[in-house]
Tab-separated table of C-alpha atoms in Angstrom:
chain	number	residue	atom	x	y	z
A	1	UNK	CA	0.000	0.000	0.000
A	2	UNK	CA	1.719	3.697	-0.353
A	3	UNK	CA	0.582	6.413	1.347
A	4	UNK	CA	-0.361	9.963	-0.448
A	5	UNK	CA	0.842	13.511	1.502
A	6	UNK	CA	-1.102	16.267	0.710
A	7	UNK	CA	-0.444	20.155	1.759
A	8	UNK	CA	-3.380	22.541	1.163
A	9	UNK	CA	-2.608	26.177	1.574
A	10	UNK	CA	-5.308	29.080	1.936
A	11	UNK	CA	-5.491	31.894	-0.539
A	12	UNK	CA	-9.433	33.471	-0.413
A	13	UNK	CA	-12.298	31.881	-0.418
A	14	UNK	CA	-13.683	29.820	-2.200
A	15	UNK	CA	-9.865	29.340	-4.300
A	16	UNK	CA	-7.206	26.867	-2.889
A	17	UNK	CA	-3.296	25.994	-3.866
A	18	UNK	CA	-2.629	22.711	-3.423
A	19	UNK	CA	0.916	21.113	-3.465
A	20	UNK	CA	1.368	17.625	-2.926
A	21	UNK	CA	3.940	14.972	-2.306
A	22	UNK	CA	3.916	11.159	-3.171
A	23	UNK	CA	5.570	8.279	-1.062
A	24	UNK	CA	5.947	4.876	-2.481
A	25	UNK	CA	2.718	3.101	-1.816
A	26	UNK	CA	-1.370	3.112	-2.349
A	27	UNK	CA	-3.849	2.691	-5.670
A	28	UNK	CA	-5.889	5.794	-3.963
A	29	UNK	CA	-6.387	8.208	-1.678
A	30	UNK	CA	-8.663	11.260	-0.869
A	31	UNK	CA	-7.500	14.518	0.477
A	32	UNK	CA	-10.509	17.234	2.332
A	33	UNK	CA	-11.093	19.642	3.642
A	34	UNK	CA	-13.897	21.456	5.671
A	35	UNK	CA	-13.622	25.279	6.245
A	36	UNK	CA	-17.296	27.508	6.923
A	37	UNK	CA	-18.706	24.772	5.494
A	38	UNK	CA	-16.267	24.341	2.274
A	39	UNK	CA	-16.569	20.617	0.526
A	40	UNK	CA	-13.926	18.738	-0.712
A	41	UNK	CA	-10.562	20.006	-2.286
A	42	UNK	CA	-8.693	17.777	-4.059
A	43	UNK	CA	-8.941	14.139	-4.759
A	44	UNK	CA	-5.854	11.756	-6.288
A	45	UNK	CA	-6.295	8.258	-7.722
A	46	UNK	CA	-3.247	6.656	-8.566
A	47	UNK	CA	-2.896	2.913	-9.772
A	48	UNK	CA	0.788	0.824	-9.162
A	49	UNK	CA	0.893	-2.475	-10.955
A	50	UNK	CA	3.756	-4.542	-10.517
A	51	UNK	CA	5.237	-7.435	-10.896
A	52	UNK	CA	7.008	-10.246	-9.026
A	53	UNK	CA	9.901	-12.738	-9.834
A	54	UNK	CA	9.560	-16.330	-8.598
A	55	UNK	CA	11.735	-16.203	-6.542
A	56	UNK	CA	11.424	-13.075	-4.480
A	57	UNK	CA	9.582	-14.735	-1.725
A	58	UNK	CA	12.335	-17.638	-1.684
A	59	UNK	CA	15.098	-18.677	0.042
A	60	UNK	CA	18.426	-18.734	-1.969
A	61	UNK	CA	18.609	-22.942	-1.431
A	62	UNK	CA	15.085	-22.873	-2.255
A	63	UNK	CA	15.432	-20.934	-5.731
A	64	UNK	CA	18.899	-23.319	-6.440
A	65	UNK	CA	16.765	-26.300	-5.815
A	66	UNK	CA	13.395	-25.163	-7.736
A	67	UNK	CA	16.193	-24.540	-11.488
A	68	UNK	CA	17.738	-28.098	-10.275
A	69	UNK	CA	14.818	-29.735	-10.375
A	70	UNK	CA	13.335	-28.045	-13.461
A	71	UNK	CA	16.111	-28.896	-15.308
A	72	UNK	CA	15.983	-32.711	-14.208
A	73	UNK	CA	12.667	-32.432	-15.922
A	74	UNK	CA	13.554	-30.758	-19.093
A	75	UNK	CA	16.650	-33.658	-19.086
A	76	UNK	CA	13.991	-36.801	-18.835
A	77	UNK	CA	11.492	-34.976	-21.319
A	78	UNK	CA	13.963	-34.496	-23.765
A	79	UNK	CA	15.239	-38.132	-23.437
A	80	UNK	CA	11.679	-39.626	-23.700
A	81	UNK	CA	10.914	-37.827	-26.946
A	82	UNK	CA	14.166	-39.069	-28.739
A	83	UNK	CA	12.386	-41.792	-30.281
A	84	UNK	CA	9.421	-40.592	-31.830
A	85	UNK	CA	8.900	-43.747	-34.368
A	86	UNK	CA	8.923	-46.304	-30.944
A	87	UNK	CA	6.342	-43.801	-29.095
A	88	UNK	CA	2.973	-44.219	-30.616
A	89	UNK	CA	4.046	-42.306	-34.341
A	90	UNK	CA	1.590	-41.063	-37.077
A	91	UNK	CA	1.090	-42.466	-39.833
A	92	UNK	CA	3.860	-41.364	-42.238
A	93	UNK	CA	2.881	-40.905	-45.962
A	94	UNK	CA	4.854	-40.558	-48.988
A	95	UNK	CA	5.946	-37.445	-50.882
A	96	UNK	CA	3.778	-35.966	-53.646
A	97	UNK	CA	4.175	-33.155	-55.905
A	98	UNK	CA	3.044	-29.858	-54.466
A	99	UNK	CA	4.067	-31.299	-50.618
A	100	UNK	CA	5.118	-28.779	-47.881
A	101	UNK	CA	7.476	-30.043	-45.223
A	102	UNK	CA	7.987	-28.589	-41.906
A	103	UNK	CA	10.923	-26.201	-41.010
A	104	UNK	CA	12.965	-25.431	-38.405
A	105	UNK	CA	14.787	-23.335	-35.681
A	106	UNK	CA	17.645	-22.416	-35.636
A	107	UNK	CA	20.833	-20.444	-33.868
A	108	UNK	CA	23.163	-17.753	-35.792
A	109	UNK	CA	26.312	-18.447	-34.703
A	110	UNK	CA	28.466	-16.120	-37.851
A	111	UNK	CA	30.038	-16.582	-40.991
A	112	UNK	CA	33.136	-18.026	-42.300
A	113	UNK	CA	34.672	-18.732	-45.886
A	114	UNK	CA	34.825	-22.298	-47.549
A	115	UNK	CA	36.277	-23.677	-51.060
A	116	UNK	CA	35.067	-25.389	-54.160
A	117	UNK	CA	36.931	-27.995	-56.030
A	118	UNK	CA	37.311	-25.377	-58.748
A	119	UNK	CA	39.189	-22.964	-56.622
A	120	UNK	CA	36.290	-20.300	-56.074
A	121	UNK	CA	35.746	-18.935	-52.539
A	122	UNK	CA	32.578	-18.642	-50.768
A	123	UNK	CA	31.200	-16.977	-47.553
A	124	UNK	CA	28.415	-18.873	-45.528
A	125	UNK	CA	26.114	-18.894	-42.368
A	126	UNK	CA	26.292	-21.338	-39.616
A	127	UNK	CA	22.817	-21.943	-38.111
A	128	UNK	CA	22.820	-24.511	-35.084
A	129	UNK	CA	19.568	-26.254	-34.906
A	130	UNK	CA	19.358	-26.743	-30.628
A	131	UNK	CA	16.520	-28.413	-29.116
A	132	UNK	CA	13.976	-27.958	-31.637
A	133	UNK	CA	10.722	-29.569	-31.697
A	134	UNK	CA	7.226	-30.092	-32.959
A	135	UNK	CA	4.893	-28.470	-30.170
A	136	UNK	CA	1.618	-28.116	-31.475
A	137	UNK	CA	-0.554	-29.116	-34.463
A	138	UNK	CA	-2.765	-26.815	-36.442
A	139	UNK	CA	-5.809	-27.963	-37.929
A	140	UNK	CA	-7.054	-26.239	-40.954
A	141	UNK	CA	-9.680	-24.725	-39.266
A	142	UNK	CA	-7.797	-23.538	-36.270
A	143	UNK	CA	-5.130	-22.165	-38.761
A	144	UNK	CA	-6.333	-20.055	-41.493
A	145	UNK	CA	-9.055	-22.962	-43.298
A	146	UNK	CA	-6.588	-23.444	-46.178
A	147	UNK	CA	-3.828	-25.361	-45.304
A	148	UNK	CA	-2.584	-27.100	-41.579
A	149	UNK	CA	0.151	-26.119	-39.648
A	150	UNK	CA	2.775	-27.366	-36.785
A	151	UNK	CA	3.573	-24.930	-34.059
A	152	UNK	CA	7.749	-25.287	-33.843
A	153	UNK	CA	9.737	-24.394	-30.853
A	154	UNK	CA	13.744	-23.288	-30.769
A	155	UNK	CA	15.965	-22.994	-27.861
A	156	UNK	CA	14.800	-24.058	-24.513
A	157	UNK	CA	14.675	-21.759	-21.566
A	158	UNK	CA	13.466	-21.101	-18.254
A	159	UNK	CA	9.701	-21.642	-17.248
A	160	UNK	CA	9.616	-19.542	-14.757
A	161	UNK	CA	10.065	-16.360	-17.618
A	162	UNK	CA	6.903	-17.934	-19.190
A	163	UNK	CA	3.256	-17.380	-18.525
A	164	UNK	CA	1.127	-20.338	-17.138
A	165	UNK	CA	-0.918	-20.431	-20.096
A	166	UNK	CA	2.073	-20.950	-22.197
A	167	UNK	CA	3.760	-23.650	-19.852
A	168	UNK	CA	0.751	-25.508	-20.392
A	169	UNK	CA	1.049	-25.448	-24.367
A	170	UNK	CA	4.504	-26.688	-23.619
A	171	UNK	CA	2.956	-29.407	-21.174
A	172	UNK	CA	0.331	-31.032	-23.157
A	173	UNK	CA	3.192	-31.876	-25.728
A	174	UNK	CA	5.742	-32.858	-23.213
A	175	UNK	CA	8.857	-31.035	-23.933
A	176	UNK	CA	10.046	-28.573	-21.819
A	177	UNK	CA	9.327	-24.346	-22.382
A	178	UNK	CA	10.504	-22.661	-25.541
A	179	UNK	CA	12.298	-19.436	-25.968
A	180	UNK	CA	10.880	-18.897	-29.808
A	181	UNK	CA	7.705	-20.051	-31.851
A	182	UNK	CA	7.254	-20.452	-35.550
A	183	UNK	CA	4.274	-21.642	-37.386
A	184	UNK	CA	4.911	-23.266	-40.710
A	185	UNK	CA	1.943	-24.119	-43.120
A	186	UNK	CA	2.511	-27.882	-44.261
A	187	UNK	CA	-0.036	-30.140	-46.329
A	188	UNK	CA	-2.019	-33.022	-45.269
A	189	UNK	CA	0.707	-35.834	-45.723
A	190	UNK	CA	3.369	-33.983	-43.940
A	191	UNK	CA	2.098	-33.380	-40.626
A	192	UNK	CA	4.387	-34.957	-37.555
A	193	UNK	CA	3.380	-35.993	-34.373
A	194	UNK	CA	3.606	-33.023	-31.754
A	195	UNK	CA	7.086	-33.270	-29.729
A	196	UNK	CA	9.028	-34.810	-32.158
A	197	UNK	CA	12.847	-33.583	-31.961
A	198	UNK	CA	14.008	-31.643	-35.268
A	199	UNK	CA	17.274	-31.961	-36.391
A	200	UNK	CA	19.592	-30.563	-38.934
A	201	UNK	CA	19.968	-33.242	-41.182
A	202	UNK	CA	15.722	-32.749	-42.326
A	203	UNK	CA	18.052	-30.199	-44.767
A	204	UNK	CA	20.276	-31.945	-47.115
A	205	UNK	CA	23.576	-30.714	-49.033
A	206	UNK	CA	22.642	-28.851	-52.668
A	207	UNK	CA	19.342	-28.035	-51.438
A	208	UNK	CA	17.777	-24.439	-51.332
A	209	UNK	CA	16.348	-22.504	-48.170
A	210	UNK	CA	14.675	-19.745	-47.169
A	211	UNK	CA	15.576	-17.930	-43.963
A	212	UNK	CA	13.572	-15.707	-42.172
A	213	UNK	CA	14.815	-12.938	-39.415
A	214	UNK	CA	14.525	-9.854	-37.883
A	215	UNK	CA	17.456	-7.090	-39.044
A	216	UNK	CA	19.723	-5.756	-36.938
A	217	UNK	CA	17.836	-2.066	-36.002
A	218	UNK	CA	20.076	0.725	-37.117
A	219	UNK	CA	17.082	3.476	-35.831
A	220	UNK	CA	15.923	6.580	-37.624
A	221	UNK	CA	18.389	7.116	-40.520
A	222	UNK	CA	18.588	9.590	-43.732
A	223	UNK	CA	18.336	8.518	-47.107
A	224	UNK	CA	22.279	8.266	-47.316
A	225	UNK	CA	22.868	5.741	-45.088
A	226	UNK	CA	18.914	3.956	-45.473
A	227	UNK	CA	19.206	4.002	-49.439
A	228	UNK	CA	21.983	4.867	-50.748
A	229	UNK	CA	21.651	7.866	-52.224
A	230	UNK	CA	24.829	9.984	-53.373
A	231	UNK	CA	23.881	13.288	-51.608
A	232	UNK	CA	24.087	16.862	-52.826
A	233	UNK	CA	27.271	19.107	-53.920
A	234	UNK	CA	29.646	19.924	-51.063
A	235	UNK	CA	29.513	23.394	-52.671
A	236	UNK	CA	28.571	25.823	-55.073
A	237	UNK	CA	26.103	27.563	-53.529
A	238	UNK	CA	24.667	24.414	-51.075
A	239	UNK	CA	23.638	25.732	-47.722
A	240	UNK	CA	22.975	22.870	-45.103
A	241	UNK	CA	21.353	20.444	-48.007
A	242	UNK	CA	24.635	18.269	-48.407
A	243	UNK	CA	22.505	14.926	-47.211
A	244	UNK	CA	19.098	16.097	-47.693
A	245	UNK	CA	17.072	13.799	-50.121
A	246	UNK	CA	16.038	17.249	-52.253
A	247	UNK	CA	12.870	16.882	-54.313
A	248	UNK	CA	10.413	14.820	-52.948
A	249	UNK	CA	7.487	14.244	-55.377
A	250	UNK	CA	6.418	15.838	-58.912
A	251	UNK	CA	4.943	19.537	-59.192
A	252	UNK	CA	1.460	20.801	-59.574
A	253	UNK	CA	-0.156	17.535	-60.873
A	254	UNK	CA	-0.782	14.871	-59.466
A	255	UNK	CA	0.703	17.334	-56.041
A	256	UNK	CA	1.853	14.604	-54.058
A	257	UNK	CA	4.235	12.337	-52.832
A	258	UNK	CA	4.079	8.934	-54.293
A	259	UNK	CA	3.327	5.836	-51.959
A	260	UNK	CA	7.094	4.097	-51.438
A	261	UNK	CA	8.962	7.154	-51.903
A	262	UNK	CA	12.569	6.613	-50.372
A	263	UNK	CA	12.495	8.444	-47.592
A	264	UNK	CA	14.470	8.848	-44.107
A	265	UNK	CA	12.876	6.777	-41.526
A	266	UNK	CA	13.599	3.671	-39.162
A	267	UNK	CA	16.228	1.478	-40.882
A	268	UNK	CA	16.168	-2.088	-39.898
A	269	UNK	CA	14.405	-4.110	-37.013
A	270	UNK	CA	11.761	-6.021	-39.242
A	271	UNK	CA	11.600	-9.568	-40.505
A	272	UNK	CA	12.945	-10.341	-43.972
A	273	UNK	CA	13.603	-13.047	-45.542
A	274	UNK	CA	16.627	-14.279	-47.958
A	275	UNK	CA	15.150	-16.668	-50.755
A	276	UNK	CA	17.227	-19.473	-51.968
A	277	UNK	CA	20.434	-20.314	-49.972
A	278	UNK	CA	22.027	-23.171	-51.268
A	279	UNK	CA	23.200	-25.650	-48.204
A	280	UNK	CA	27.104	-26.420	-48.432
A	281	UNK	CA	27.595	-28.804	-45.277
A	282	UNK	CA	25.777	-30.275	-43.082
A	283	UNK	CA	26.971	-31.278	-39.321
A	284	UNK	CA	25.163	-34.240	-37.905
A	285	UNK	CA	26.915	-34.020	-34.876
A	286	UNK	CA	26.418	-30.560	-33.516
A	287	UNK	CA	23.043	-29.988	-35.768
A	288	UNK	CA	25.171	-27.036	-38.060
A	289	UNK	CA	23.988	-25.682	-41.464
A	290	UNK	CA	26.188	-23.833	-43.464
A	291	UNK	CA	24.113	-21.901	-45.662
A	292	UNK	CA	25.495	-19.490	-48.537
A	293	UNK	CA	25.898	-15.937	-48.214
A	294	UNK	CA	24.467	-14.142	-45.491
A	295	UNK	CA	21.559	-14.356	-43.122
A	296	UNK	CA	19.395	-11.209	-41.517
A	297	UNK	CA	19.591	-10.733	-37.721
A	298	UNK	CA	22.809	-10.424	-35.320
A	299	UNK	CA	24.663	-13.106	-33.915
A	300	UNK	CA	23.025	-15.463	-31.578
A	301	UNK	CA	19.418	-14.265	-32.821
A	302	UNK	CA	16.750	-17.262	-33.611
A	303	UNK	CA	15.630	-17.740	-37.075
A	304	UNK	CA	13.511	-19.785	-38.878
A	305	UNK	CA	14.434	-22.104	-42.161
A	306	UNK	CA	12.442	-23.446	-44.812
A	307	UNK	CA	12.564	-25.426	-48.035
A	308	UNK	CA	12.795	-22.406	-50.902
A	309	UNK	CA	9.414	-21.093	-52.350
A	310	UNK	CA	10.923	-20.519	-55.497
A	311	UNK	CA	9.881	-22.600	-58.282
A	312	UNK	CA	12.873	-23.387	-59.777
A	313	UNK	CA	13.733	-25.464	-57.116
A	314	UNK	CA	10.501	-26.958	-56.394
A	315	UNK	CA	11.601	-30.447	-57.740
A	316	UNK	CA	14.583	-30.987	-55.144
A	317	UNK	CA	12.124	-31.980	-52.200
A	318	UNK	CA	11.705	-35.130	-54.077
A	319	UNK	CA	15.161	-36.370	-53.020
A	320	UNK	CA	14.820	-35.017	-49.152
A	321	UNK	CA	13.645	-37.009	-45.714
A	322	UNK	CA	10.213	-36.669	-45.464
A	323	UNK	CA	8.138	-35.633	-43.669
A	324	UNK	CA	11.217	-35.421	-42.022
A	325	UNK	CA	14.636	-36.846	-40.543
A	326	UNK	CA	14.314	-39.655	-37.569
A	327	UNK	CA	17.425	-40.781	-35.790
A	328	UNK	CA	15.455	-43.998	-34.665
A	329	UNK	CA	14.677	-44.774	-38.462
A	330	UNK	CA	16.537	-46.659	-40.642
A	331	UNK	CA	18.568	-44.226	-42.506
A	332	UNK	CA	22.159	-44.026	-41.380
A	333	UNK	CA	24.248	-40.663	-41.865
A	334	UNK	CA	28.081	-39.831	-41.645
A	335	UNK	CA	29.185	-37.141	-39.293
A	336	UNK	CA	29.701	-34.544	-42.108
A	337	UNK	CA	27.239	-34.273	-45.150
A	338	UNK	CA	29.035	-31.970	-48.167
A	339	UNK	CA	27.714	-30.748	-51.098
A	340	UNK	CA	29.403	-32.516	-54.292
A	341	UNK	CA	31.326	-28.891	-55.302
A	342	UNK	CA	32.474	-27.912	-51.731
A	343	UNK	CA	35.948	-29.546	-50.657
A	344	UNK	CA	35.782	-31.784	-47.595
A	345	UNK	CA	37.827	-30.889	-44.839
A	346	UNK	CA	39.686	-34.242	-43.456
A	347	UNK	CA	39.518	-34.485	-39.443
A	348	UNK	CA	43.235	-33.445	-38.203
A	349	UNK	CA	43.657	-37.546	-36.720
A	350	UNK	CA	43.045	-38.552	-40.436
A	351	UNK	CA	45.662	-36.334	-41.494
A	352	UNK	CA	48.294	-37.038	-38.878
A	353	UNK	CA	48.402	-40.592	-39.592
A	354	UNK	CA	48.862	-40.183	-43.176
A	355	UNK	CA	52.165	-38.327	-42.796
């Protein structure tokens, strides 16, 4: 509760100055006063909402032993879900032309430079794929009555940063509290069983992605730095115009500005999305994808991947895992997956023992 001070000073009737002062505490309070029969003065409502962490009300061993044992949980759920073909699966179907497969989560972790046999150099993204899974299925009706969807969950993290509704979406599919969710629109035949791990390997070398991120924000910016342009003359008569954007829109008619006129404005912080990034490498053991060129978002940001909407490369999901890759299946994969170009790097035992 706080507590409201109130000082009322006397000028002439019937007018009044009040100050006041405010201490830390209540929602409300009322201030009167009664002079020759003079009603209230002054009234002050005031409304403090706040919050509380989980552990404000605990004991240090008590807060140490309420992470242990949630992450003892997380542990078994995460083992029990590792074999989603033994568990009760769904019926798997085959691929068919026009078939949408699931994507995935995944962790920037930066860039680096790799070879092809023919000597050129290229830069690519590493995304690590950690402790994604399937956490929710979307009917067509509950999604948008065209197509169904799976709800997909990156990165675990505390529950106790997460509402109780959301812990219970978690719950009912028995993995433990994500820090991001995606929704990816899939078709009939490709739907998965909710809690089914996700790993890097559903993406195979010489395939095509999409990735999807939010931009590093670089705030409000001119039209130099946001578009490019050149700028106006350093002289000759220029007076405080030298990276102003100059005319903005054609003269009497139409007398307007054009709708997506390059403008200054707030550069970066949205989602975009880089269409068809050829996978060089994949790393079975530590769930990496090293994806060409570069990827929106800063380092350690979550984004999501995707087989490629474009149509050119529509016909390369015949050859991938579908609906998607099981470790308890019957397909057996080598450490390293490379694409046929890309030069494969020998592990450093191989090459001590051959010199």
């Amino acid at each position: 509760m706080a507590s409201l001070a109130c000082r009322v000073f006397r000028i002439k009737d019937p007018f009044f100055r009040v100050t006041h002062g405010l201490t830390a505490t209540a929602s409300s309070a009322t201030v009167t006063l009664t002079t020759d029969g003079f009603m209230p003065v002054a009234q002050f409502v005031r409304t403090i909402k706040s919050s509380t962490w989980f552990d404000e009300h605990l004991t240090e061993d008590s807060a140490k032993f309420m992470r242990r044992e949630a992450f003892e949980d997380f542990k078994q759920m995460t083992a029990e879900k590792l074999n989603p073909l033994k568990d009760e699966p769904w019926p798997r179907h085959e691929w068919e032309e026009g078939s949408r497969r699931v994507g995935l989560i995944a962790i920037k972790l930066g860039m680096m430079p790799i070879w092809t046999k023919s000597g050129e150099r290229h830069v690519v993204t590493m995304l690590q794929v950690k402790e994604c899974n399937v956490v929710k299925h979307l009917s067509k009706e509950e999604h948008d009555g065209v197509r169904p969807a799976l709800l997909v969950g990156g990165k675990n993290c505390s529950p106790f940063q997460k509402s109780e509704e959301a812990v219970e979406l978690f719950r009912n599919a028995g993995v433990p509290p994500k820090q991001k969710l995606s929704t990816f629109r899939v078709t009939e035949n490709a739907l998965i069983k909710p809690g089914t791990p996700l790993y890097a390997a559903h993406f195979r070398p010489g395939q095509y992605v999409d990735v999807t991120a939010k931009t590093i924000g670089k705030g409000f910016q001119g039209v130099m730095k946001r578009w490019g342009f050149k700028g106006q003359p350093a002289t000759h008569g220029q007076t405080k115009t030298h990276r102003r954007p100059g005319a903005l829109g054609p003269g009497g008619d139409p007398a307007k500005v054009w709708k997506g006129k390059k403008m200054p404005g707030q550069m970066g912080n949205r989602f975009k999305t880089e269409l068809g990034l050829k996978v060089w490498r994949v790393n079975n053991r530590f769930n990496i994808l090293y994806v060409h060129g570069s990827v929106p978002g800063h380092r350690n940001c979550l984004v999501k991947v995707q087989d490629t909407t474009l149509p050119q490369w529509a016909a390369q999901a015949k050859s991938l895992p579908f609906p998607t890759y099981f470790r308890d299946g019957d397909e057996t994969l080598a450490e390293d997956l490379y694409d046929d170009d890309m030069i494969q790097y020998a592990p450093q035992e191989e090459e001590a023992t051959a010199a």
